[in-house]
Amino acid sequence: MRALVIDDSRAMRAILRKILRGIGVDVTEAEHGRAALDVLRGATTFELALIDWNMPEMDGLQVVKAIRADRRLDAMRIMMVTTETEMGQVVRAVEAGASEYLMKPFNAAAVVEKLAILGLLETE
Amino acid sequence: MSVSPESFAHVCALVRRRSAIVLESGKEYLVDARLGPVAKDAGFASIDDLVAHVRRIEAGREHEELARSIVEAMTTTETSFFRDVHPFSILETKVLPELVQARARRRALRIWCAAASTGQEPFSVAMLLCEHFPQLASWDVRIFATDINRAVLDRARSGVFRQLEINRGLPVRMLVKYFDRRGLDWQIKPEIRRMVSFQELNLLERWPLFGRQDVVLMRNVLIYFDVPTKKQILGRVREVMAEDGVLFLGGTETTMNLEDSLVGERLAGPGVLFRAKGAAGRPGETKTG
Ligand SMILES: C[S@@+](CC[C@H](N)C(=O)[O-])C[C@H]1O[C@@H](n2cnc3c(N)ncnc32)[C@H](O)[C@@H]1O
Ligand SMILES: [Mg+2]
């Protein structure tokens, strides 16, 4: 499985990378939305994008919308990973096309369980 | 606070006698971590002082209260929504469709969560029923959720969960549909909360259940008990189950070599459920532990 981690915080990318690699996921990183879209439109297929909300220039919600506007990326799952925790924000992300939602701070177990919900992992 | 070997031995004996939970030697650190706050709350300078006091007063209300606090503090209450995923997908795609058919005349379902902790497990079942079996709204459905630990039951009854708990195993679709924001926390909606009744129940004592159970979830609790206790409890589970009822255990638990009348059924996908021997299984399924 291959995942793209999109977050402007280097520390947060490192945390997610460590957790994901720990369960055998190949991780690519992008530090902002535009870089992420470039990567996604390249040759490599990603099963999952983990997207921060608050990033300079293009925010995570815009990234979700851009991804969902691209038919070739239909199969890719999107998980918001964010400090935005108001119900209204959760709803906006889901309506824009996010498949799952993880609130910061989180622990490794929460990430693994989300992947299981997305059917991207065997739990037994 | 560091517990003395003598107090540790006493705590182990007390916890085992009252809850069946086995604390192996080497778990002193756990006693330190868990009983430190209990001792402090009760006004003792150390765990040893607390234990000495409990031994000295022997019986009566104060003894009872402190002994229970010790047992409760030594329980492990770790849980999450839709834990392990598979038991819930088996419930959704196999067990409940079968039961809905089998109970079509009686229109009643009995579900028992026998170690419910803070409620994530019974609420997951309730959300699943709401989501996939709306026809059950007019049935007599009871989700009976029990635990030995009164503090977790109080939390479960409130239906309030912290963000850390919401993050664990709850699909965002369910969060949006069945929860309200309450300050920094989240509360499960009244229509889901109403479906579950919580009650204190020690698995070593009497089980005040309403009739035969169609589904029993006894997950991640037998692991803390010794083999004779596991056998005794599984034997009693068999007796309270409906003939065509099913049992779910934790991912590392089994009835094999413990209770022969409950047979593991391996399904097409991952996950195992247990049925009474001779009960209607589906053809082509093999026995397993
Ligand atoms: C690890 S939790 C399991 C929660 C849930 N079933 C799950 O699998 O996520 C174990 C629970 O068993 C309860 N427990 C331990 N000994 C018990 C006993 N003798 N009778 C009833 N409950 C007990 C504890 O209080 C704790 O809440
Ligand atoms: Mg950010």
XYZ file of C-alpha atoms and ligand atoms in Angstrom:
441
model
C 0.000 0.000 0.000
C 1.199 3.491 -0.841
C 0.157 6.665 0.939
C 0.789 10.363 0.411
C 1.128 12.475 3.554
C 0.321 16.132 2.962
C 1.130 18.411 5.879
C 3.070 21.668 6.212
C 4.487 20.541 9.546
C 7.652 18.528 9.206
C 7.149 17.071 12.692
C 3.649 15.887 11.847
C 4.837 14.304 8.600
C 7.531 12.488 10.556
C 4.979 11.154 13.062
C 2.675 9.859 10.343
C 5.569 8.451 8.330
C 6.806 6.494 11.316
C 3.376 5.050 12.132
C 2.597 4.150 8.509
C 6.001 2.637 7.756
C 5.639 0.639 10.956
C 2.695 -1.181 9.401
C 4.335 -1.652 6.035
C 2.902 1.322 4.146
C 5.086 3.087 1.560
C 5.024 6.775 2.382
C 5.589 9.782 0.172
C 5.435 13.279 1.642
C 4.303 16.643 0.356
C 4.581 19.867 2.351
C 1.792 21.721 0.621
C -1.222 21.202 -1.604
C 0.331 22.121 -4.931
C 3.256 19.768 -4.475
C 0.762 17.087 -3.490
C -1.295 17.542 -6.636
C 1.840 17.356 -8.764
C 2.772 14.071 -7.119
C -0.749 12.692 -7.477
C -0.848 13.523 -11.181
C 2.395 11.656 -11.718
C 2.857 8.012 -12.602
C 2.576 6.581 -9.103
C -0.758 5.373 -7.766
C -1.612 6.089 -4.151
C -4.306 4.201 -2.257
C -4.539 6.865 0.404
C -3.887 10.563 0.934
C -3.610 11.901 4.478
C -4.331 15.615 4.348
C -3.802 18.367 6.879
C -6.388 21.173 6.805
C -4.438 24.258 7.774
C -1.646 24.834 5.292
C -0.392 28.024 3.628
C -1.561 28.884 0.107
C -3.861 25.997 -0.658
C -5.637 24.554 2.371
C -6.516 20.909 2.855
C -10.151 21.348 1.940
C -9.133 22.819 -1.412
C -6.797 19.880 -1.937
C -9.671 17.466 -1.264
C -11.859 19.297 -3.772
C -9.098 19.312 -6.398
C -8.548 15.579 -5.919
C -12.235 14.801 -6.149
C -12.497 16.861 -9.335
C -9.998 14.509 -10.963
C -11.718 11.311 -12.138
C -8.422 9.425 -12.331
C -8.084 9.751 -8.553
C -11.593 8.440 -7.780
C -10.366 5.237 -6.199
C -7.992 6.957 -3.807
C -9.177 7.287 -0.194
C -8.736 10.578 1.559
C -8.275 10.991 5.277
C -8.249 14.448 6.813
C -5.747 14.658 9.676
C -6.365 17.946 11.380
C -6.793 20.121 14.439
C -10.185 21.205 13.059
C -12.644 19.453 15.347
C -15.901 21.349 15.005
C -18.763 19.238 13.684
C -19.359 21.764 10.907
C -15.814 21.304 9.641
C -16.075 17.523 9.763
C -19.238 17.719 7.681
C -17.628 20.088 5.160
C -14.694 17.726 4.686
C -16.953 14.713 4.200
C -19.142 16.611 1.753
C -16.045 17.650 -0.190
C -15.105 13.983 -0.532
C -12.999 13.006 2.485
C -13.432 9.301 3.272
C -12.228 9.494 6.883
C -11.363 12.071 9.497
C -8.710 11.933 12.195
C -8.378 14.660 14.803
C -5.028 15.857 16.115
C -3.660 14.809 18.498
C -3.997 11.097 17.794
C -2.083 7.939 18.609
C -0.757 5.147 16.411
C -3.672 2.840 17.251
C -6.130 5.428 15.943
C -4.309 5.592 12.589
C -4.256 1.814 12.250
C -7.956 1.582 13.112
C -8.814 4.222 10.518
C -6.952 2.245 7.856
C -8.960 -0.808 8.892
C -12.202 1.168 8.507
C -11.060 2.151 5.026
C -10.457 -1.502 4.224
C -6.776 -0.799 3.645
C -5.538 -3.130 6.327
C -6.092 -6.579 7.763
C -6.610 -6.461 11.519
C -6.241 -10.184 12.184
C 4.747 4.955 45.514
C 6.261 1.525 45.542
C 4.261 -1.391 46.856
C 5.845 -3.851 49.305
C 5.917 -7.568 48.413
C 3.495 -8.289 51.232
C 0.967 -5.661 50.103
C 1.377 -6.789 46.522
C 0.543 -10.373 47.507
C -2.478 -9.169 49.407
C -3.723 -7.024 46.534
C -3.297 -9.950 44.118
C -5.301 -12.254 46.374
C -8.057 -9.707 46.939
C -8.389 -8.823 43.244
C -8.394 -12.467 42.228
C -10.962 -13.497 44.822
C -13.334 -10.683 43.921
C -12.928 -10.371 40.141
C -10.935 -13.415 38.980
C -8.356 -11.057 37.488
C -4.912 -12.645 37.792
C -2.059 -10.267 38.515
C 1.167 -12.084 37.836
C 4.341 -11.312 39.727
C 6.192 -8.634 37.843
C 3.031 -6.548 37.737
C 4.065 -4.549 40.779
C 4.507 -1.506 38.553
C 0.861 -1.818 37.547
C -0.257 -1.886 41.169
C 1.942 1.158 41.830
C 0.468 3.076 38.920
C -3.147 2.138 39.508
C -3.416 2.102 43.301
C -1.306 5.205 43.932
C -4.255 7.487 43.088
C -6.710 5.281 45.036
C -4.544 5.525 48.158
C -4.187 9.264 47.719
C -7.912 9.849 47.181
C -8.735 7.839 50.293
C -6.256 9.903 52.323
C -3.458 7.371 52.758
C 0.214 8.277 52.538
C 1.095 5.108 50.624
C -0.344 2.039 48.960
C 1.021 -0.017 51.838
C -0.950 2.116 54.296
C -4.106 1.632 52.251
C -3.626 -2.128 52.076
C -2.782 -2.370 55.773
C -5.956 -0.465 56.592
C -8.124 -2.655 54.370
C -6.688 -5.750 56.074
C -7.123 -4.327 59.537
C -10.798 -3.366 59.198
C -11.583 -6.754 57.571
C -15.278 -6.209 56.916
C -18.041 -3.646 56.921
C -18.941 -0.825 54.614
C -15.632 0.954 54.571
C -13.763 -2.267 53.902
C -16.185 -3.126 51.111
C -15.860 0.296 49.507
C -12.063 0.318 49.609
C -11.784 -3.276 48.420
C -14.033 -2.483 45.471
C -12.033 0.616 44.638
C -8.902 -1.527 44.588
C -10.500 -4.094 42.279
C -11.882 -1.426 39.973
C -8.534 0.314 39.771
C -6.892 -2.956 38.754
C -9.217 -3.585 35.803
C -7.944 -2.819 32.321
C -10.682 -0.920 30.539
C -9.036 -0.294 27.174
C -11.605 -0.423 24.384
C -12.562 1.258 21.137
C -15.494 1.662 18.782
C -16.013 -1.265 16.377
C -12.965 -2.913 17.890
C -11.295 -5.359 15.451
C -13.895 -4.469 12.780
C -14.651 -8.130 11.886
C -17.070 -9.037 14.693
C -19.200 -6.100 13.653
C -19.150 -6.931 9.965
C -20.062 -10.537 10.846
C -22.937 -9.216 12.955
C -24.091 -7.017 10.113
C -23.791 -9.407 7.204
C -24.484 -12.770 8.798
C -25.604 -13.031 12.403
C -28.243 -10.312 12.479
C -29.818 -11.129 9.110
C -30.163 -14.744 10.309
C -31.580 -13.722 13.667
C -33.986 -11.216 12.170
C -35.406 -14.076 10.136
C -35.415 -16.577 12.967
C -37.112 -14.136 15.369
C -39.629 -12.731 12.870
C -42.565 -14.046 14.893
C -41.376 -13.141 18.367
C -39.887 -9.824 17.235
C -37.475 -9.744 20.139
C -33.684 -9.711 20.351
C -31.441 -10.025 23.378
C -27.864 -8.833 23.122
C -25.475 -8.942 26.055
C -22.161 -7.080 26.217
C -20.604 -8.807 29.190
C -17.582 -6.535 29.737
C -18.738 -3.273 28.250
C -16.191 -0.912 29.817
C -16.882 2.717 28.816
C -19.583 1.724 26.327
C -17.892 1.794 22.937
C -18.799 -1.843 22.269
C -22.545 -1.745 23.061
C -22.907 1.647 21.375
C -21.195 0.238 18.278
C -23.800 -2.537 18.253
C -26.598 0.001 18.727
C -25.350 2.198 15.877
C -25.012 -0.859 13.675
C -28.625 -1.873 14.390
C -29.863 1.632 13.670
C -27.852 1.898 10.493
C -28.539 -1.494 8.899
C -31.679 -2.890 10.536
C -34.149 -0.020 10.783
C -37.013 -2.565 10.851
C -35.890 -3.516 14.370
C -37.087 -0.145 15.667
C -40.505 -1.705 16.265
C -39.076 -4.874 17.876
C -38.336 -5.496 21.508
C -34.542 -5.168 21.296
C -32.405 -5.099 24.408
C -28.736 -4.374 24.508
C -27.703 -5.187 28.030
C -24.248 -3.827 28.820
C -22.537 -4.851 32.012
C -19.213 -4.501 33.768
C -17.745 -4.923 37.221
C -16.345 -1.399 37.227
C -18.853 1.245 38.347
C -16.782 4.186 37.169
C -16.681 3.004 33.556
C -20.410 2.265 33.697
C -21.118 5.824 34.826
C -19.069 7.149 31.933
C -20.817 4.800 29.525
C -24.252 5.909 30.728
C -23.353 9.536 30.091
C -22.552 8.678 26.479
C -19.810 11.307 26.542
C -16.521 10.534 24.830
C -13.271 12.420 24.581
C -11.660 13.250 21.271
C -9.042 10.571 21.860
C -11.839 7.990 22.089
C -13.755 9.376 19.109
C -10.582 8.975 17.050
C -10.494 5.257 17.824
C -12.383 3.066 15.378
C -15.425 5.263 14.823
C -16.174 5.771 11.120
C -16.631 9.473 10.360
C -20.033 8.703 8.860
C -21.173 7.429 12.285
C -19.640 10.411 14.068
C -21.565 12.845 11.923
C -24.811 10.920 12.178
C -24.900 9.802 15.804
C -22.894 12.310 17.875
C -23.218 15.876 19.093
C -20.377 18.116 20.110
C -20.382 18.875 23.853
C -17.695 21.429 24.656
C -14.442 19.648 23.936
C -16.144 16.253 24.079
C -18.676 14.368 22.015
C -21.926 12.832 23.158
C -23.748 9.989 21.494
C -27.314 10.907 20.554
C -30.182 10.014 22.904
C -31.775 7.609 20.411
C -28.635 5.453 20.512
C -28.097 5.896 24.240
C -31.666 4.756 24.897
C -31.036 1.447 23.135
C -28.480 0.331 25.706
C -29.031 -0.330 29.398
C -25.986 -0.423 31.611
C -25.782 -2.405 34.804
C -23.146 -3.529 37.220
C -22.436 -7.254 36.898
C -19.530 -9.276 38.224
C -18.979 -12.323 36.002
C -18.107 -14.334 39.121
C -21.496 -13.656 40.658
C -25.133 -14.014 39.641
C -26.094 -12.927 36.141
C -29.441 -11.119 36.270
C -30.227 -11.471 32.566
C -33.608 -11.174 30.899
C -34.199 -14.496 29.173
C -31.939 -16.318 26.732
C -29.364 -14.228 24.903
C -29.281 -14.198 21.111
C -25.886 -12.532 20.919
C -23.250 -12.480 23.633
C -20.181 -10.297 23.310
C -17.692 -11.303 25.981
C -14.624 -9.779 24.499
C -11.215 -9.161 25.995
C -12.139 -10.054 29.542
C -11.510 -13.830 29.843
C -7.848 -13.134 29.027
C -7.433 -11.788 32.552
C -8.761 -14.973 34.216
C -7.223 -18.366 34.996
C -8.243 -21.512 33.104
C -10.718 -22.931 35.669
C -12.503 -19.555 35.794
C -12.627 -19.327 31.992
C -14.151 -22.811 31.883
C -16.705 -22.035 34.526
C -17.779 -18.765 32.900
C -17.948 -20.192 29.369
C -20.084 -23.048 30.712
C -22.483 -20.500 32.162
C -22.455 -18.520 28.911
C -23.617 -21.631 27.074
C -26.536 -21.922 29.511
C -27.746 -18.350 29.010
C -27.453 -18.470 25.224
C -30.401 -19.183 22.964
C -30.041 -22.498 21.101
C -29.223 -20.604 17.915
C -27.434 -17.789 19.733
C -23.888 -16.710 18.987
C -20.909 -15.711 21.077
C -18.120 -13.331 20.185
C -14.826 -13.419 22.060
C -11.775 -11.194 21.788
C -9.310 -11.723 18.946
C -6.957 -13.819 21.075
C -9.630 -15.731 22.977
C -11.227 -19.095 22.248
C -13.500 -21.777 23.709
C -11.177 -24.522 22.508
C -10.130 -26.859 25.333
C -12.274 -24.776 27.672
C -15.913 -25.382 26.717
C -16.592 -28.094 24.132
C -20.256 -27.190 23.737
C -19.314 -23.849 22.144
C -17.802 -24.386 18.749
C -15.811 -21.879 16.717
C -17.099 -21.240 13.239
C -14.646 -19.986 10.671
C -16.255 -17.803 8.066
C -15.416 -16.890 4.501
C -13.628 -13.748 5.656
C -11.609 -13.049 8.801
C -13.058 -13.318 12.292
C -14.591 -16.149 14.315
C -17.910 -16.630 16.030
C -18.951 -19.368 18.429
C -22.205 -21.338 18.427
C -23.686 -24.034 20.589
C -22.743 -27.470 19.298
C -25.428 -28.843 17.018
C -26.892 -25.402 16.404
C -27.609 -24.331 12.848
C -24.329 -23.484 11.204
C -23.961 -23.055 7.501
C -22.762 -25.884 5.272
C -19.158 -25.903 4.234
C -17.917 -24.241 7.373
C -15.173 -25.850 9.315
C -14.603 -26.002 12.997
C -11.797 -24.050 14.456
C -10.553 -22.680 17.746
C -10.332 -4.650 28.131
S -11.976 -4.276 28.645
C -12.915 -4.945 27.309
C -13.922 -3.971 26.765
C -14.658 -4.445 25.515
N -15.350 -5.690 25.730
C -13.689 -4.573 24.360
O -13.377 -5.709 23.970
O -13.239 -3.563 23.838
C -12.221 -5.436 29.990
C -13.383 -5.089 30.904
O -13.692 -6.241 31.706
C -14.146 -5.794 32.969
N -14.045 -6.902 33.945
C -12.917 -7.420 34.486
N -13.213 -8.386 35.369
C -14.572 -8.496 35.380
C -15.492 -9.323 36.085
N -15.086 -10.234 36.980
N -16.810 -9.155 35.847
C -17.240 -8.238 34.941
N -16.420 -7.431 34.259
C -15.090 -7.552 34.469
C -13.266 -4.591 33.253
O -13.819 -3.726 34.207
C -13.097 -3.951 31.868
O -14.005 -2.897 31.673
Mg -0.899 22.574 9.235
